[in-house]
PDB file of C-alpha atoms in Angstrom:
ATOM      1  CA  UNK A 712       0.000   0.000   0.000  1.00 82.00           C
ATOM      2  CA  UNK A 713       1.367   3.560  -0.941  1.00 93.00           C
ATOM      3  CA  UNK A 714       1.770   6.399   1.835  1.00 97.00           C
ATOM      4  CA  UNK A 715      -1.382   8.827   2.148  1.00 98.00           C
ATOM      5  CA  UNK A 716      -0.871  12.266   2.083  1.00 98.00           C
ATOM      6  CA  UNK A 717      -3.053  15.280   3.435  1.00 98.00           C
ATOM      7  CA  UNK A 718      -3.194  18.199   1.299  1.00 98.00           C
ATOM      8  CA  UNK A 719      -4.262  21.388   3.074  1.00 98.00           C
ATOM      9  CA  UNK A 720      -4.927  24.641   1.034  1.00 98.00           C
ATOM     10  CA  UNK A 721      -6.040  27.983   2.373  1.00 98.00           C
ATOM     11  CA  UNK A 722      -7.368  30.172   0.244  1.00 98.00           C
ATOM     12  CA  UNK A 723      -6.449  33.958  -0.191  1.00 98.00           C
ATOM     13  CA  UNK A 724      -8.863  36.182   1.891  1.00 96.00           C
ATOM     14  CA  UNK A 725     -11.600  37.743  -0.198  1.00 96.00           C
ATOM     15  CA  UNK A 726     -11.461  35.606  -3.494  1.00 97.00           C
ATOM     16  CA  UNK A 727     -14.691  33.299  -2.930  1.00 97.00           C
ATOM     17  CA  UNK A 728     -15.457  34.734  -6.854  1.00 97.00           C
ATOM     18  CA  UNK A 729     -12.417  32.979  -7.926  1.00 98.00           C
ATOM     19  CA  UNK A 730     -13.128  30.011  -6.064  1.00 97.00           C
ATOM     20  CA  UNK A 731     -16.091  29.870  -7.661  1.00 97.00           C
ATOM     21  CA  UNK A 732     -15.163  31.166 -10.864  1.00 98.00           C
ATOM     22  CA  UNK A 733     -12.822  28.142 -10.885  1.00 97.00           C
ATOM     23  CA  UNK A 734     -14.586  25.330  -9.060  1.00 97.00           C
ATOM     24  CA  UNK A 735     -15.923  23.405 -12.728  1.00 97.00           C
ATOM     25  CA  UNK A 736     -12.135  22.982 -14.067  1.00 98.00           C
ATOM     26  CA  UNK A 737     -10.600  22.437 -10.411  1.00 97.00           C
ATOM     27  CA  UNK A 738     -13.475  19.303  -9.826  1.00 97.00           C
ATOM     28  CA  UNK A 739     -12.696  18.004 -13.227  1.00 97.00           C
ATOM     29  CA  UNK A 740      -8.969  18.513 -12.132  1.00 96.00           C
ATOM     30  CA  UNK A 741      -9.638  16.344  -9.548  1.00 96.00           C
ATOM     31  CA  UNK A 742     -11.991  13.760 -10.937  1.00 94.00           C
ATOM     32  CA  UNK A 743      -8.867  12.685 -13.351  1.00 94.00           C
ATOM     33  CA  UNK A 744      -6.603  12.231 -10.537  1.00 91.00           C
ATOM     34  CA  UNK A 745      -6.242   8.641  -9.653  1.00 89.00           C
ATOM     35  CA  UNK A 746      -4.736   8.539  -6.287  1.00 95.00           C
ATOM     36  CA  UNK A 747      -7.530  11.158  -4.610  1.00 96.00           C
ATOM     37  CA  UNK A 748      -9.182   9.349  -2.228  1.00 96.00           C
ATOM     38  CA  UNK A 749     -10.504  12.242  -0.454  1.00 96.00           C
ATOM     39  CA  UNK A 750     -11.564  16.105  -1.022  1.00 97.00           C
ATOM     40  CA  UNK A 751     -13.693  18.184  -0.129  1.00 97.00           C
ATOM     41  CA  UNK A 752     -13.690  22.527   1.009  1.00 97.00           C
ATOM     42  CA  UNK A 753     -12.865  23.849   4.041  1.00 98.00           C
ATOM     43  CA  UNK A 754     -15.989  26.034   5.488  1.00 98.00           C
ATOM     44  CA  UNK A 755     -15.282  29.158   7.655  1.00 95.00           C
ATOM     45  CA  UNK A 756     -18.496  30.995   8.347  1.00 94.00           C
ATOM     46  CA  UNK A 757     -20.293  29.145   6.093  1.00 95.00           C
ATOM     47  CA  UNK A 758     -18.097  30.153   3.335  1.00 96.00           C
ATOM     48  CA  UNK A 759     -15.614  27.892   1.702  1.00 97.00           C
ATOM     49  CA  UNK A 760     -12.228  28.604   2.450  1.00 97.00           C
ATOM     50  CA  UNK A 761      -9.715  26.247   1.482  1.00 97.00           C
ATOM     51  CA  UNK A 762      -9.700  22.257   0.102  1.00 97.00           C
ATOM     52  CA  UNK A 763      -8.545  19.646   1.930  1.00 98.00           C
ATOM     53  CA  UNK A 764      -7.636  16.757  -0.405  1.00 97.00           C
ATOM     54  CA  UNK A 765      -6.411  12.789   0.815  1.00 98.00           C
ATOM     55  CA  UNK A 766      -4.171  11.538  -1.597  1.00 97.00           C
ATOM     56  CA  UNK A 767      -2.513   8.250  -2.433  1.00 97.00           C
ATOM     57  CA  UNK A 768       1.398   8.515  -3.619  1.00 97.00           C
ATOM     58  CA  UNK A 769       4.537   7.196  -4.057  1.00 96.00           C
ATOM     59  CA  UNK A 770       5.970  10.064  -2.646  1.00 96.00           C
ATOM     60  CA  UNK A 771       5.516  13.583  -1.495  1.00 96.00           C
ATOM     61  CA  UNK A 772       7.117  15.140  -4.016  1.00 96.00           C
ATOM     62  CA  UNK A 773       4.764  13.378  -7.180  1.00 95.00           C
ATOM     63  CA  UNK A 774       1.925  14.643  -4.458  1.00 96.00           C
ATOM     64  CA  UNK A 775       3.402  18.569  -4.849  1.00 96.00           C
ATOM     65  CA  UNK A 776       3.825  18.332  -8.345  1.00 95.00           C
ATOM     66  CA  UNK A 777       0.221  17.442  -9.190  1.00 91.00           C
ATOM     67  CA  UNK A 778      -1.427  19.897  -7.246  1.00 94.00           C
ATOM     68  CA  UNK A 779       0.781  22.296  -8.731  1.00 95.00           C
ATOM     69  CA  UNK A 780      -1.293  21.649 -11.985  1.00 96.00           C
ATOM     70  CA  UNK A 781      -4.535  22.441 -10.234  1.00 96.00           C
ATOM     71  CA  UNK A 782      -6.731  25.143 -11.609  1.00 97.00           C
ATOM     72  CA  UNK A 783      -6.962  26.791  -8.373  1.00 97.00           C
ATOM     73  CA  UNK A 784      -3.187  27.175  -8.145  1.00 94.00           C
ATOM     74  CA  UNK A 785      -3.691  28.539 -11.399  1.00 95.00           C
ATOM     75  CA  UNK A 786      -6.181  30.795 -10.625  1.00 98.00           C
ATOM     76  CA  UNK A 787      -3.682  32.214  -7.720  1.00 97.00           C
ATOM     77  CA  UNK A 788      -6.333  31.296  -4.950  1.00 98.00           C
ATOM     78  CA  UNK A 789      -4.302  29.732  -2.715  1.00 97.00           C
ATOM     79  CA  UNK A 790      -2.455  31.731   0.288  1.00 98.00           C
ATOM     80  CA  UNK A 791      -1.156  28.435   1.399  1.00 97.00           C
ATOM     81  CA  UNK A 792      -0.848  25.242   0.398  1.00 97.00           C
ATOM     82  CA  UNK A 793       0.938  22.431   2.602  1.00 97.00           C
ATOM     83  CA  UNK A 794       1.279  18.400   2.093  1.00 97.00           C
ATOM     84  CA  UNK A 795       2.026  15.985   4.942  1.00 98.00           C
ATOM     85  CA  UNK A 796       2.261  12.625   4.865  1.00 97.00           C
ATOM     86  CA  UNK A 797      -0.667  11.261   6.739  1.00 97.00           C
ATOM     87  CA  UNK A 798      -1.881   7.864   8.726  1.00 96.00           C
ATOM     88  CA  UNK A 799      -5.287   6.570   8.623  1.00 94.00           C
ATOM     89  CA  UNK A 800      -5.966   5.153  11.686  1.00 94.00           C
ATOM     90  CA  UNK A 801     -10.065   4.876  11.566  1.00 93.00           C
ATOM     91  CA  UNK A 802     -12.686   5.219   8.902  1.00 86.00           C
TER      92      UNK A 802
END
């Protein structure tokens, strides 16, 4: 079994539009990804904020350079974007 990996992104404060603007080509971004196991947004008052994706890798670095390719990194909507290697443990 490959490593999982927890992608965090936080998106730049006021650009829900772009989000939006962007959300078609970022889902079908995702939908051709074959390790995502997970995703989903973050919500801060009821506003989405930020993705948090689960991925399945050979390594970190093939993890960093897909989401690179993401339409929201294209669309400069994230402030921050981080990937960890992460354990599933229940679920």
């Amino acid at each position: 079994m490959m490593p999982l990996f927890a992608v965090i992104c936080r998106d730049r404060a006021g650009h829900l539009q772009t989000r939006l603007d962007t959300r078609e080509a970022h889902l079908a971004f995702l939908g051709s990804q074959p390790g995502l196991k997970a995703a989903g947004p973050l919500i801060e008052d009821g506003e989405m904020r930020g993705s948090l994706l689960i991925v399945e890798a050979e390594t970190l670095t093939s993890v960093k350079d897909w989401v690179a390719q993401d339409p929201y990194k294209a669309a400069d909507l994230f402030a921050s974007v981080e990937v960890i290697e992460w354990k599933k443990v229940i679920g």
